Coordinates of C-alpha atoms and ligand atoms in Angstrom, one line a residue:
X1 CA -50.0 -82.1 5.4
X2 CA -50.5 -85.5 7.6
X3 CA -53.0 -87.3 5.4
X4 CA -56.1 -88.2 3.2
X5 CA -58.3 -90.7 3.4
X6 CA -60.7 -91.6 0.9
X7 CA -64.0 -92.7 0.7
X8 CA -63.1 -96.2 0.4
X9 CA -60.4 -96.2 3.0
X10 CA -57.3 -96.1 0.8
X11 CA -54.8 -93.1 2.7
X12 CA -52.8 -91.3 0.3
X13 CA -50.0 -89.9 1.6
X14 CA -47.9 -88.6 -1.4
X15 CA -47.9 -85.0 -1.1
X16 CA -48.5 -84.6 -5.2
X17 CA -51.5 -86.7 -5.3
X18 CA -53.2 -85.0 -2.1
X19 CA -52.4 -81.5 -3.5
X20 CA -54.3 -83.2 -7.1
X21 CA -57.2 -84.3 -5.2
X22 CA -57.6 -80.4 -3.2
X23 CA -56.8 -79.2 -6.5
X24 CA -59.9 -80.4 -7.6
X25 CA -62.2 -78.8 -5.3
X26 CA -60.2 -75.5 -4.9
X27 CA -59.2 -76.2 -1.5
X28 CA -55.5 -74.6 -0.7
X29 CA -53.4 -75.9 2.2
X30 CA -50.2 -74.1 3.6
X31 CA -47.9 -75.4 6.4
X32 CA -47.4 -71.9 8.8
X33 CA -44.8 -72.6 11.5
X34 CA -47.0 -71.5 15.1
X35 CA -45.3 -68.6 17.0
X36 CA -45.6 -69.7 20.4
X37 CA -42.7 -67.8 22.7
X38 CA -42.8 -67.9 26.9
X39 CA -46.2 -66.7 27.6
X40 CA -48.2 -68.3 24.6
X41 CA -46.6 -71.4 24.5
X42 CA -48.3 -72.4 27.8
X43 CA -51.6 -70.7 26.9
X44 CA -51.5 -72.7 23.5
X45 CA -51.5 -75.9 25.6
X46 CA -54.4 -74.9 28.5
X47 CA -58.2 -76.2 27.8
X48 CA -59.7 -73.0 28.0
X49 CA -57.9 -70.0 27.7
X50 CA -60.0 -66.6 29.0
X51 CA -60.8 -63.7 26.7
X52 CA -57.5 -61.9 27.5
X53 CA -55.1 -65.3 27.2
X54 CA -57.2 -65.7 23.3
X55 CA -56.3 -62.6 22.5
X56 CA -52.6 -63.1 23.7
X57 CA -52.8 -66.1 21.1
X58 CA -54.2 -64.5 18.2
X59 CA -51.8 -61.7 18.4
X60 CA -48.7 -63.8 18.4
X61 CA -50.1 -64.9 14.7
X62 CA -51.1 -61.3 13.8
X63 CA -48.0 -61.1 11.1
X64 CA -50.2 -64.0 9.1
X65 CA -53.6 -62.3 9.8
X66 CA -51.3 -58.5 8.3
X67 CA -50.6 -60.9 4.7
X68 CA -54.1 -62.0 4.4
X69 CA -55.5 -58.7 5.2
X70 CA -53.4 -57.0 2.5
X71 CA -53.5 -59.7 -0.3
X72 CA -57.4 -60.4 0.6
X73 CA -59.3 -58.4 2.2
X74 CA -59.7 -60.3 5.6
X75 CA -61.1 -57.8 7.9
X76 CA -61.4 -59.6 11.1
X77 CA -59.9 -62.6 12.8
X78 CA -61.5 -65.3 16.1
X79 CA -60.1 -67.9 18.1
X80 CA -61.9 -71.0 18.1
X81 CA -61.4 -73.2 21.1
X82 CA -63.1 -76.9 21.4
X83 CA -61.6 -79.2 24.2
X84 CA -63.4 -82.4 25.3
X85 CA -65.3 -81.2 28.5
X86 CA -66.6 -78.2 26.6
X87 CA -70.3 -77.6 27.6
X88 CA -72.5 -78.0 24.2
X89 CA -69.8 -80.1 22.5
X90 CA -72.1 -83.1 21.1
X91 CA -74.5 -80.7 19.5
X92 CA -71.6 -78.4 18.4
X93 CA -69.6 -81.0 16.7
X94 CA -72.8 -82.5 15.3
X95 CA -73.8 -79.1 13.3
X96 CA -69.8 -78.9 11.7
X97 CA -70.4 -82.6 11.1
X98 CA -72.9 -82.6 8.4
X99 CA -72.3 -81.4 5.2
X100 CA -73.3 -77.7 4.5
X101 CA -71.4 -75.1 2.3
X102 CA -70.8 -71.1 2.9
X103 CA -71.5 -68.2 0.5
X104 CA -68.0 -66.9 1.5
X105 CA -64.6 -69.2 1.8
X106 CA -64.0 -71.0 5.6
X107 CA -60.8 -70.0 6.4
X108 CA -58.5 -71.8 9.3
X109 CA -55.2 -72.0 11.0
X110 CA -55.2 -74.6 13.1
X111 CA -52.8 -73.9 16.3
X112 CA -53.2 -76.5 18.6
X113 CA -55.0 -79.6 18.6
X114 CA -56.3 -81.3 15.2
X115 CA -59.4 -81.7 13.4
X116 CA -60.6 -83.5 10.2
X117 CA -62.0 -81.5 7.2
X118 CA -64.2 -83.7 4.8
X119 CA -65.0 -82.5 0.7
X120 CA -67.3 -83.7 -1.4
X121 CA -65.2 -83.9 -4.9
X122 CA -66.2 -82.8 -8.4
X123 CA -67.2 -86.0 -9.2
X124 CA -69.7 -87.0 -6.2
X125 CA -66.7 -88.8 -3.9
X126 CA -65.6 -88.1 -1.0
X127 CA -62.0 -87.6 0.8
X128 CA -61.2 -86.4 4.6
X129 CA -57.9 -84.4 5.3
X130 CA -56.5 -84.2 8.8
X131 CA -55.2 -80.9 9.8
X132 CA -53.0 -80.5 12.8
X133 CA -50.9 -77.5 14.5
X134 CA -49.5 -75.5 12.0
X135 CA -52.4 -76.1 8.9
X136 CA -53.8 -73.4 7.0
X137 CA -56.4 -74.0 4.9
X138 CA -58.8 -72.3 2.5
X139 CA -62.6 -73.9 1.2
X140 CA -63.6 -72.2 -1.0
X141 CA -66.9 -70.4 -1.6
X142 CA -70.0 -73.3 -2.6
X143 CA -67.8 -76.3 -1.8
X144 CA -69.9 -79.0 0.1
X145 CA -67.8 -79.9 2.9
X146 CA -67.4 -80.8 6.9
X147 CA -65.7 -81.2 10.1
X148 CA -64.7 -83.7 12.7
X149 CA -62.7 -83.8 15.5
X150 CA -60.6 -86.4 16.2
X151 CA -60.6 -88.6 19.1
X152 CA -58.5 -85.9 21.2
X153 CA -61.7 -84.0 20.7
X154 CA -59.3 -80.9 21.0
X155 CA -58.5 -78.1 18.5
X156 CA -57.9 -74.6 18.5
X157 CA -58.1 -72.6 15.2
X158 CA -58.1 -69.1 14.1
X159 CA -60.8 -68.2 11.8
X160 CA -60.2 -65.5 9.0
X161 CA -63.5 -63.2 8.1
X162 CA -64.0 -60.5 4.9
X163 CA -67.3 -59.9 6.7
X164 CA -70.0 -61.5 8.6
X165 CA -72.6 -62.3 6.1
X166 CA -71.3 -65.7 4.4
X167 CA -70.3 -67.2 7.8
X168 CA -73.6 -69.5 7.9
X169 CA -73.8 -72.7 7.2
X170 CA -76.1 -73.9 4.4
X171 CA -77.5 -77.4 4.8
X172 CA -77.4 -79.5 1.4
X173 CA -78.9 -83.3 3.2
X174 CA -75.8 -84.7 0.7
X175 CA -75.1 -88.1 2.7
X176 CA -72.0 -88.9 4.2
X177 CA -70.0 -91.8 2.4
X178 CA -67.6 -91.8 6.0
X179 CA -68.5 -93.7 9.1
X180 CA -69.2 -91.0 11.9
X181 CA -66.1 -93.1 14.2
X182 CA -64.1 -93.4 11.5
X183 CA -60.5 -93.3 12.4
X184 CA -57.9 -90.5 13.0
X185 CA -55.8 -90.8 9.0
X186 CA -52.3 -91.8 10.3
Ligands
FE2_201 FE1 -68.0 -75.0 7.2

């Protein structure tokens, strides 16, 4: 867990006040090692890997995708790959960027790259969290919430699905109390 910003700047990067603050919304964040051995570890590292060379990814991290299946219910599992010359990337990273919610929790494992996730608290503030190779995290169901990259504008995640339904993003037009260039949390 690298860091968390809040709304008025102030990084907090105490491990038992950031795990206070996810509390709070119900988000859960776990550190899982990446298994990346010959093959994958160079795969990890290209742009854009091809169908067969995703797959080769996901499977290396099948043995996490087996514990969430059993303990709850995840049912299917996708690679998601953004690197900067991606075609589409300004409109992509605009629709993660505003604040929406899901009727089921967003599950991620970020493998390569990072990303910034932003929550709206219980009590109408704000905080961003920077997740990097190696984050899982849970939002839960109804949270308002977002996502940025950072200015690697690279990431790779896997994404854990119960089903397909609750994967849409719903819209709530809740302003956001970050700059759109604010910088990486270090
Ligand atoms: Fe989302």
């Amino acid at each position: 867990m690298a860091a968390l910003v809040r709304s008025s700047g102030a990084v907090v990067r105490d491990r038992e006040t950031m795990e206070e603050i996810l509390d709070s919304c119900g988000v859960t964040m776990e550190y899982w090692p990446v298994r990346s051995t010959g093959r994958t570890a160079v795969l990890l590292k290209e742009n854009a890997p091809g169908p067969l060379e995703m797959e080769a990814i996901l499977s290396e991290q099948d043995h996490y995708f087996e514990r969430l299946r059993e303990s709850n219910g995840y049912r299917t599992r996708d690679l998601v790959v953004v690197f900067p010359e991606m075609p589409g990337l300004s409109g992509l990273l605009d629709r993660f960027r505003a604040i929406h919610y899901h009727e089921d929790d967003e599950v991620r494992y970020v493998v390569d790259g990072e990303g910034v996730f932003g929550f709206v608290l219980p009590d109408g503030d704000q905080v961003e969290l920077l997740v990097e190779e190696g984050d899982f995290i849970l939002v839960p169901r109804l949270l308002e919430h977002w996502f940025r990259l950072t200015e690697i504008r690279k990431i790779k995640a896997i994404r854990y699905f119960t089903g397909t339904a609750g994967w849409v993003p719903v819209y709530t037009g809740t302003p956001s109390l970050f700059a759109p260039e604010t910088p990486r949390p270090v």
